[in-house]
PDB file of N, CA and C in Angstrom:
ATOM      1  N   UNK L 285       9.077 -10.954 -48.969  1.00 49.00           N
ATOM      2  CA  UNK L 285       8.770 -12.050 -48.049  1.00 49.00           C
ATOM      3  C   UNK L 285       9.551 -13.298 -48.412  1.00 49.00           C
ATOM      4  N   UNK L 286       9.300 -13.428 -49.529  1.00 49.00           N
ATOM      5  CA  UNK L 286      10.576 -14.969 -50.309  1.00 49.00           C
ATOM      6  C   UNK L 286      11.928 -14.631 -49.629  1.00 49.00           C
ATOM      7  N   UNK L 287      12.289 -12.942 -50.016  1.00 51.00           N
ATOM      8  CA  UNK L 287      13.780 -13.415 -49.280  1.00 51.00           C
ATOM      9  C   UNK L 287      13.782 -13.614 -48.577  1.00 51.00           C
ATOM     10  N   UNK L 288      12.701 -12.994 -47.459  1.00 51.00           N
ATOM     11  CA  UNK L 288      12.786 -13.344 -45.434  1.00 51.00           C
ATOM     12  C   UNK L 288      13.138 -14.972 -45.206  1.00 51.00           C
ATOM     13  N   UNK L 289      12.305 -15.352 -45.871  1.00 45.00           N
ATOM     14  CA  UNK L 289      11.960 -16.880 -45.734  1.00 45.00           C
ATOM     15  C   UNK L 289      13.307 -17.785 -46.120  1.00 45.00           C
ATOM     16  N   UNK L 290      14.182 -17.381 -47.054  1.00 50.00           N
ATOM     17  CA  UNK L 290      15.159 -17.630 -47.424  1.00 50.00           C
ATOM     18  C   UNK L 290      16.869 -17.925 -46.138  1.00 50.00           C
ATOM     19  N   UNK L 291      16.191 -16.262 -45.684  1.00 65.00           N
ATOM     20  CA  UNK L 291      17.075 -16.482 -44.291  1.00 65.00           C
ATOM     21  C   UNK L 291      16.970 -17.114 -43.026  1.00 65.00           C
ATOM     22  N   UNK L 292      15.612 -17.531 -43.170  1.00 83.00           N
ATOM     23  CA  UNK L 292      15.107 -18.059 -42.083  1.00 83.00           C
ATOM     24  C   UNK L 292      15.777 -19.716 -41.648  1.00 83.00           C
ATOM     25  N   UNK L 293      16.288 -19.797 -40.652  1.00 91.00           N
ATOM     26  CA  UNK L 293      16.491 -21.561 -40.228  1.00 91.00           C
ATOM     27  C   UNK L 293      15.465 -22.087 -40.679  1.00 91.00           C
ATOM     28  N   UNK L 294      15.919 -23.708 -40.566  1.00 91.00           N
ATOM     29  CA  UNK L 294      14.517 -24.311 -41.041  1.00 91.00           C
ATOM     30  C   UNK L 294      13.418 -24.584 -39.737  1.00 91.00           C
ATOM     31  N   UNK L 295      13.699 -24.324 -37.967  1.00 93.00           N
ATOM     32  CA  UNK L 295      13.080 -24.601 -37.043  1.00 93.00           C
ATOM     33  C   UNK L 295      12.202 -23.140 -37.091  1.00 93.00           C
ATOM     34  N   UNK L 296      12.881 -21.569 -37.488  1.00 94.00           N
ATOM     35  CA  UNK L 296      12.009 -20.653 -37.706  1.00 94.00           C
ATOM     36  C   UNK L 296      10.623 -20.654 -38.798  1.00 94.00           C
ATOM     37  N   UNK L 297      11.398 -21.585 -40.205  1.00 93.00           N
ATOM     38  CA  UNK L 297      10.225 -21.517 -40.985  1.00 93.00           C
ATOM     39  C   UNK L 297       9.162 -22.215 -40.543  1.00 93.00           C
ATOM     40  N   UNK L 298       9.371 -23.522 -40.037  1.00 93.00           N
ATOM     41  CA  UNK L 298       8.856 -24.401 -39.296  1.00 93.00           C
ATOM     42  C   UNK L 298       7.540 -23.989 -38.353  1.00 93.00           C
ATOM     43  N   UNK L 299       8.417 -22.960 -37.404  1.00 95.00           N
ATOM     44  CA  UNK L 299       7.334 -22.230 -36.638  1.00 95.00           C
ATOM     45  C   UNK L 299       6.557 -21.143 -37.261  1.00 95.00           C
ATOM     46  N   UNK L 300       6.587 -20.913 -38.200  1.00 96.00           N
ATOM     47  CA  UNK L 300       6.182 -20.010 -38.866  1.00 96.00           C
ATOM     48  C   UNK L 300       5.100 -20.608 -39.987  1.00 96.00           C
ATOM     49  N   UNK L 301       5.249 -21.489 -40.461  1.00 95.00           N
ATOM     50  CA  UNK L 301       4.212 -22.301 -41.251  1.00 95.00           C
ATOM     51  C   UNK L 301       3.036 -22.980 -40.038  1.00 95.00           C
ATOM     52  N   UNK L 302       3.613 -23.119 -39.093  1.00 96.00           N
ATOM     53  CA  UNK L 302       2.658 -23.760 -38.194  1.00 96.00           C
ATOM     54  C   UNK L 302       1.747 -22.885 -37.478  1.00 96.00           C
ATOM     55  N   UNK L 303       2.462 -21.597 -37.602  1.00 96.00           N
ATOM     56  CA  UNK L 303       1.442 -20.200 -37.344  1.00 96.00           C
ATOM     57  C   UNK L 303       0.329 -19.860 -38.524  1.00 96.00           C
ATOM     58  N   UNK L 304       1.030 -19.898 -39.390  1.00 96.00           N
ATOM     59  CA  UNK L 304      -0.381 -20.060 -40.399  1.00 96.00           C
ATOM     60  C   UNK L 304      -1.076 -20.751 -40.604  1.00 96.00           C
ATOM     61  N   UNK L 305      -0.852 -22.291 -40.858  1.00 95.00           N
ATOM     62  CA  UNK L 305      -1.725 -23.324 -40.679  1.00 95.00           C
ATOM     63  C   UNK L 305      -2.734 -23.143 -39.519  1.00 95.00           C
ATOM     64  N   UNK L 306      -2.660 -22.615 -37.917  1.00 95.00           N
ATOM     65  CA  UNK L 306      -3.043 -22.805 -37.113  1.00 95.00           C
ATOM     66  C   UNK L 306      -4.130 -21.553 -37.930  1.00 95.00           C
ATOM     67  N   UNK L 307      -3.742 -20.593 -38.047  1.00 95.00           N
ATOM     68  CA  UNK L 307      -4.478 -18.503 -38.651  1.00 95.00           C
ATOM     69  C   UNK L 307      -5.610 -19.823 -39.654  1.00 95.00           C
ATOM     70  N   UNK L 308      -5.013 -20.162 -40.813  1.00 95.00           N
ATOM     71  CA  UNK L 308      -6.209 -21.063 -41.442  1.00 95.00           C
ATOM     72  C   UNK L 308      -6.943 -22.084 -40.811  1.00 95.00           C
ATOM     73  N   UNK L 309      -6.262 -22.867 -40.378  1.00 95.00           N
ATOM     74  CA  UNK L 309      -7.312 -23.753 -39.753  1.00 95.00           C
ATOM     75  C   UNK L 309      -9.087 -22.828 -38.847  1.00 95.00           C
ATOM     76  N   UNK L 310      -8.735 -22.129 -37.926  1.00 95.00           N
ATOM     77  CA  UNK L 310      -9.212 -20.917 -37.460  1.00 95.00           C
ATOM     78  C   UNK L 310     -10.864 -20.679 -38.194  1.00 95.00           C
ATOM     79  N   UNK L 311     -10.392 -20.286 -39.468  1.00 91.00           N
ATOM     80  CA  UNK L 311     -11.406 -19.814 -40.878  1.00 91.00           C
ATOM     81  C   UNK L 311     -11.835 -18.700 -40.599  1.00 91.00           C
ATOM     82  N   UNK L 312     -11.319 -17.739 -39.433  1.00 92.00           N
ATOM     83  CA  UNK L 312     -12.216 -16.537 -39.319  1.00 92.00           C
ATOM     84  C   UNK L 312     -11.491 -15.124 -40.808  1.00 92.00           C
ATOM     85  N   UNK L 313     -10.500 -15.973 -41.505  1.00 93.00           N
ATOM     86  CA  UNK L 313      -9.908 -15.031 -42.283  1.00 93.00           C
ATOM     87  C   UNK L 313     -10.886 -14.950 -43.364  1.00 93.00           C
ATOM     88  N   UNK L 314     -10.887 -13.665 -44.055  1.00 96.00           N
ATOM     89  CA  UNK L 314     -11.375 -12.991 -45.371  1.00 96.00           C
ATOM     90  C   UNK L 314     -10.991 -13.879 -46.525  1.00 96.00           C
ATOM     91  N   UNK L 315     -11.724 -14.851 -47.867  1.00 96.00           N
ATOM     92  CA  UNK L 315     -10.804 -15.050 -48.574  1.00 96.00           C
ATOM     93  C   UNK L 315      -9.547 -14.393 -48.627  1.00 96.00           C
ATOM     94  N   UNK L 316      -9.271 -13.622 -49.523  1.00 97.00           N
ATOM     95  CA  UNK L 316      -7.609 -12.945 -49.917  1.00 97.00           C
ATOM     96  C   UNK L 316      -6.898 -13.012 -48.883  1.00 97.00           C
ATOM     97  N   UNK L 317      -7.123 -12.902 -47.525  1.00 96.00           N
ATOM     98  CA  UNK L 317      -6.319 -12.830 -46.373  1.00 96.00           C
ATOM     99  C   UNK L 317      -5.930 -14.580 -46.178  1.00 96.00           C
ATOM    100  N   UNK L 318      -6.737 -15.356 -46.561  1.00 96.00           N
ATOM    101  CA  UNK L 318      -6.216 -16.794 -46.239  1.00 96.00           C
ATOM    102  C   UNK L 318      -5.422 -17.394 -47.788  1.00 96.00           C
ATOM    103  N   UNK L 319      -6.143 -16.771 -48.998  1.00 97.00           N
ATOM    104  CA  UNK L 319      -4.771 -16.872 -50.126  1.00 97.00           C
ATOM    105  C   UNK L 319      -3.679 -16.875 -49.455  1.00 97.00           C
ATOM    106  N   UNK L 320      -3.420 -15.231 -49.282  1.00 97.00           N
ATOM    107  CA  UNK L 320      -2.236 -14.787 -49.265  1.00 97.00           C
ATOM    108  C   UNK L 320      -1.436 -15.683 -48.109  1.00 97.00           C
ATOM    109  N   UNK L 321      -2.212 -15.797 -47.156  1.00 96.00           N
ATOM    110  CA  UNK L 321      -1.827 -16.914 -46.369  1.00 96.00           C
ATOM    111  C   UNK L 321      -1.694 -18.218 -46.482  1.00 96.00           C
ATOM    112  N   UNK L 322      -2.061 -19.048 -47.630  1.00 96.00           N
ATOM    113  CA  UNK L 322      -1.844 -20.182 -47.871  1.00 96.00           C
ATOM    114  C   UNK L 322      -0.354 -20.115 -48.665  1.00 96.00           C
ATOM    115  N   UNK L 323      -0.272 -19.034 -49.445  1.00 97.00           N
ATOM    116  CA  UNK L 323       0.539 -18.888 -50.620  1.00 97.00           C
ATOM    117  C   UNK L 323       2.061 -18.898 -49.713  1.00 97.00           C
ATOM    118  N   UNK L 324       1.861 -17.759 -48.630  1.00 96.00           N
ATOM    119  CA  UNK L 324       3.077 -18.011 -47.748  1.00 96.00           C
ATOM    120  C   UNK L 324       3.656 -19.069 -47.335  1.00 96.00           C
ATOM    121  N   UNK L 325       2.399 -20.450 -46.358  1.00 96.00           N
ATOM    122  CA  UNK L 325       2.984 -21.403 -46.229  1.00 96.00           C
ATOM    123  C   UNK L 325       3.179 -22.415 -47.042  1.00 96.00           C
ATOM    124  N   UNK L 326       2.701 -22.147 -48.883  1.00 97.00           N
ATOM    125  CA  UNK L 326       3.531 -23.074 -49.649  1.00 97.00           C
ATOM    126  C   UNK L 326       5.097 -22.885 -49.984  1.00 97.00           C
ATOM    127  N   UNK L 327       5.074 -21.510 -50.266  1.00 95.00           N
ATOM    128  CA  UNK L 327       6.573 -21.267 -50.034  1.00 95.00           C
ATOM    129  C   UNK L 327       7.629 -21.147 -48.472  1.00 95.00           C
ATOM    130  N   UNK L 328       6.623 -21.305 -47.381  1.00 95.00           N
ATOM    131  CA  UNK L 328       7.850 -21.640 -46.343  1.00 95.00           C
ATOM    132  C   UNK L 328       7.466 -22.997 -46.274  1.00 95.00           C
ATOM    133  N   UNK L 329       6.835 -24.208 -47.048  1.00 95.00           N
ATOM    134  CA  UNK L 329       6.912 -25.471 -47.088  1.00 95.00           C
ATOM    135  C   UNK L 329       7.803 -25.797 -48.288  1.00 95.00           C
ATOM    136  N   UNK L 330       8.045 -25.165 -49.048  1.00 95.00           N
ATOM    137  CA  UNK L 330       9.042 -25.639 -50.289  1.00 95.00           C
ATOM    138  C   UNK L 330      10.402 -25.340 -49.545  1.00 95.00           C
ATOM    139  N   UNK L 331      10.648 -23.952 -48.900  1.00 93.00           N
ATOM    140  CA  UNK L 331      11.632 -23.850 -48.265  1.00 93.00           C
ATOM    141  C   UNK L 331      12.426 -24.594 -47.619  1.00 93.00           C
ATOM    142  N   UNK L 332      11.777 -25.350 -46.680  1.00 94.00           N
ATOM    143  CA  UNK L 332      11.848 -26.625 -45.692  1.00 94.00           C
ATOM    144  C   UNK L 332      12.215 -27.371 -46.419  1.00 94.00           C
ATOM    145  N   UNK L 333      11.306 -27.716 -47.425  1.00 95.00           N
ATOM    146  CA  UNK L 333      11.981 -29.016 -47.984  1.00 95.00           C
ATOM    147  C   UNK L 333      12.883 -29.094 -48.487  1.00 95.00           C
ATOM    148  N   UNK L 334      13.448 -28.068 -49.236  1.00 94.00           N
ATOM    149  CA  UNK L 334      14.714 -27.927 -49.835  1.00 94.00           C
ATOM    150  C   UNK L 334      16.172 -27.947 -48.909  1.00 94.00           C
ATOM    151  N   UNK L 335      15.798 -27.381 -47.763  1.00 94.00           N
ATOM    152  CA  UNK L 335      16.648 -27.225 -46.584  1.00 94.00           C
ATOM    153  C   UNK L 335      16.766 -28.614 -45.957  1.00 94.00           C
ATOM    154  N   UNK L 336      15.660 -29.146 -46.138  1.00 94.00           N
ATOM    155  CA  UNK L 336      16.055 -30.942 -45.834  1.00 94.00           C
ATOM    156  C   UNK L 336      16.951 -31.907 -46.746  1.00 94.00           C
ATOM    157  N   UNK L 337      16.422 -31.656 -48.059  1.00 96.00           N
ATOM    158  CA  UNK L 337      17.036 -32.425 -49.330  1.00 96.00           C
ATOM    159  C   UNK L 337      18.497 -31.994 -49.162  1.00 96.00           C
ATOM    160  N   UNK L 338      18.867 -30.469 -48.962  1.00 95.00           N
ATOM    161  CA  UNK L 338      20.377 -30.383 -48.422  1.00 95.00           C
ATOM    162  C   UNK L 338      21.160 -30.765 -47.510  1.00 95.00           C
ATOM    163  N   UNK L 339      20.264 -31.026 -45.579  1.00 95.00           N
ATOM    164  CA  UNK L 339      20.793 -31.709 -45.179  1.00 95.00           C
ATOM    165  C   UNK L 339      21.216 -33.375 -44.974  1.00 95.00           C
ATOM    166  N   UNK L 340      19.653 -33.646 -45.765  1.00 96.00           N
ATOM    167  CA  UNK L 340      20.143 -35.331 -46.086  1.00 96.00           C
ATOM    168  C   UNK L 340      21.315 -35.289 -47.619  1.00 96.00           C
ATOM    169  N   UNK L 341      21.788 -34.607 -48.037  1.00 96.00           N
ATOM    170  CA  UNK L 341      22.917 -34.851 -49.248  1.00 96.00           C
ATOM    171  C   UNK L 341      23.808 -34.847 -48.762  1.00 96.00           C
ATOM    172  N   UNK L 342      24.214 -33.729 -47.568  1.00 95.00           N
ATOM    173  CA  UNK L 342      25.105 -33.473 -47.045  1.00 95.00           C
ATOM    174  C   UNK L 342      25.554 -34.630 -45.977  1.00 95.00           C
ATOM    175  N   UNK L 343      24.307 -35.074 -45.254  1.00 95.00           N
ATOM    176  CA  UNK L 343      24.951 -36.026 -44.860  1.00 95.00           C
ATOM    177  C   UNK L 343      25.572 -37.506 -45.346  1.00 95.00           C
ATOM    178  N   UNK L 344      24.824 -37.932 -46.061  1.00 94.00           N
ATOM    179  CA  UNK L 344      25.169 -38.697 -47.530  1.00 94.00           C
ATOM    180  C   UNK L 344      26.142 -38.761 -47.784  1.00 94.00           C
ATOM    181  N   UNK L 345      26.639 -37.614 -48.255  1.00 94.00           N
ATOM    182  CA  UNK L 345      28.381 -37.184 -48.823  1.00 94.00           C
ATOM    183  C   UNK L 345      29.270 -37.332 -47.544  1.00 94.00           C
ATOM    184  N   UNK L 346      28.986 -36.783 -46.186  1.00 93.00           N
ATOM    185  CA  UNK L 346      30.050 -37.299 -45.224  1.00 93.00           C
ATOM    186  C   UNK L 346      29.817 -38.906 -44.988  1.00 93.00           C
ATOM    187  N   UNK L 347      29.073 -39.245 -45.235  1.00 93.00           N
ATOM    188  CA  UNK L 347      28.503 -41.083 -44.804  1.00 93.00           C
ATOM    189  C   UNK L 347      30.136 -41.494 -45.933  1.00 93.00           C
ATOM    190  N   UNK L 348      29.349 -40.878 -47.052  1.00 91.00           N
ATOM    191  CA  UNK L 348      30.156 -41.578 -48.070  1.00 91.00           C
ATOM    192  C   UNK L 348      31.661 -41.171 -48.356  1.00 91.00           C
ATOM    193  N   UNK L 349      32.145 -40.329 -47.780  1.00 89.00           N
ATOM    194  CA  UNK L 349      33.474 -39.737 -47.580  1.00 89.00           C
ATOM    195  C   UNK L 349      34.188 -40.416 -46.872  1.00 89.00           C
ATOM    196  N   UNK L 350      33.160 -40.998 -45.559  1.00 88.00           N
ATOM    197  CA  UNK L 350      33.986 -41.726 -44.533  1.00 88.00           C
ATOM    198  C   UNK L 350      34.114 -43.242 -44.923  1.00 88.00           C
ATOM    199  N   UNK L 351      33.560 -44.056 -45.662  1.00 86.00           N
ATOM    200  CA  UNK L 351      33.272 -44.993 -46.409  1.00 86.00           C
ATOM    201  C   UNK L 351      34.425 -45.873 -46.729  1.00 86.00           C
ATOM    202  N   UNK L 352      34.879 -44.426 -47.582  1.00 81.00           N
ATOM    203  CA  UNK L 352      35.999 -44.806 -48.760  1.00 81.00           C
ATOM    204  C   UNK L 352      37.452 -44.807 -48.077  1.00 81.00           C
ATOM    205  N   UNK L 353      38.514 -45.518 -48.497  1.00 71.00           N
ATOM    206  CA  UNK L 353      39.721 -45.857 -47.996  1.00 71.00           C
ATOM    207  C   UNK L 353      40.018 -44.726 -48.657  1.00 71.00           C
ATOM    208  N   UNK L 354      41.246 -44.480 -47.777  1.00 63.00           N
ATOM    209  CA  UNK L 354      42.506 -43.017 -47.642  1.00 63.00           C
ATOM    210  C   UNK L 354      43.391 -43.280 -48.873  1.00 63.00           C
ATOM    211  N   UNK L 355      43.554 -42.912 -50.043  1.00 54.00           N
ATOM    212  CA  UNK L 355      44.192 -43.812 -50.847  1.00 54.00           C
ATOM    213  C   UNK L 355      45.447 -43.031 -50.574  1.00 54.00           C
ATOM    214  N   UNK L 356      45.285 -41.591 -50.134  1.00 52.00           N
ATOM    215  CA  UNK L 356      47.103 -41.759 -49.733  1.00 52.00           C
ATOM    216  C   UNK L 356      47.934 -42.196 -49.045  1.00 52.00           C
ATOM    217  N   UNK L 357      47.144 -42.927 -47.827  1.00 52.00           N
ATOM    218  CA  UNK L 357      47.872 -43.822 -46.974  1.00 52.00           C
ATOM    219  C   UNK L 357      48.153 -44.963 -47.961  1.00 52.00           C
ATOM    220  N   UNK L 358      47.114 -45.691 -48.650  1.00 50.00           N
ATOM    221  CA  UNK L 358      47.292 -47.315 -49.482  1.00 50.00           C
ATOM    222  C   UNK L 358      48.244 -46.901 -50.317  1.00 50.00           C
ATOM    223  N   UNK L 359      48.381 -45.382 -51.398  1.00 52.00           N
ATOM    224  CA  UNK L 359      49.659 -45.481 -52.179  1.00 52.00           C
ATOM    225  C   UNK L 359      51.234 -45.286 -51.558  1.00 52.00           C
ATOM    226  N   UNK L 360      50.991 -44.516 -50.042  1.00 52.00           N
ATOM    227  CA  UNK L 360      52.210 -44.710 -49.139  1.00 52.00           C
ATOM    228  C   UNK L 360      52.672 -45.701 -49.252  1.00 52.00           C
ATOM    229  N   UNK L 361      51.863 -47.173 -48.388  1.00 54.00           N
ATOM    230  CA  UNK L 361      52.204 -48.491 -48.037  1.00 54.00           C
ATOM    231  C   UNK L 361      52.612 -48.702 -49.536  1.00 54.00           C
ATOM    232  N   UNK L 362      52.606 -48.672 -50.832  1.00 55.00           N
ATOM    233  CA  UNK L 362      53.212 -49.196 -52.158  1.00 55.00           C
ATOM    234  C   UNK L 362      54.280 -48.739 -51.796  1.00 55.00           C
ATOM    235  N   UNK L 363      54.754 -47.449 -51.680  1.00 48.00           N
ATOM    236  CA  UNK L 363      56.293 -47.319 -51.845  1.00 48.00           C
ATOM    237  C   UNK L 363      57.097 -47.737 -51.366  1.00 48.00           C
TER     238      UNK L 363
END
């Protein structure tokens, strides 16, 4: 199941944590059946988040890529 979750977009895990939350909220589950079900949507909530922390770095790094002067154009203009 970790790997499924792994491949999953983050709008699939998304919908998919919100399917369980909704299965728990519910309460008609068996203990062990709502474990196992909580346990899932902590790991497709760590998932997410990690998949966020990558796209805010990523964007970060192009913010900050675009930022910075071309220095091979500025060491051109020296020669």
């Amino acid at each position: 199941m970790a790997e499924e979750q792994k491949q999953q977009s983050f709008e699939q895990a998304l919908e998919q944590l919100e399917q369980l939350v909704n299965e728990l909220e519910q309460g008609d589950l068996p203990l062990e059946q709502s474990l196992k079900k909580f346990e899932q949507a902590i790991q497709l909530s760590r998932s997410s988040q990690q998949q966020l922390q990558q796209a805010e770095q990523k964007v970060t790094t192009l913010l900050a890529e675009q930022q910075q002067p071309d220095n091979e154009e500025s060491d051109g203009e020296l020669m």
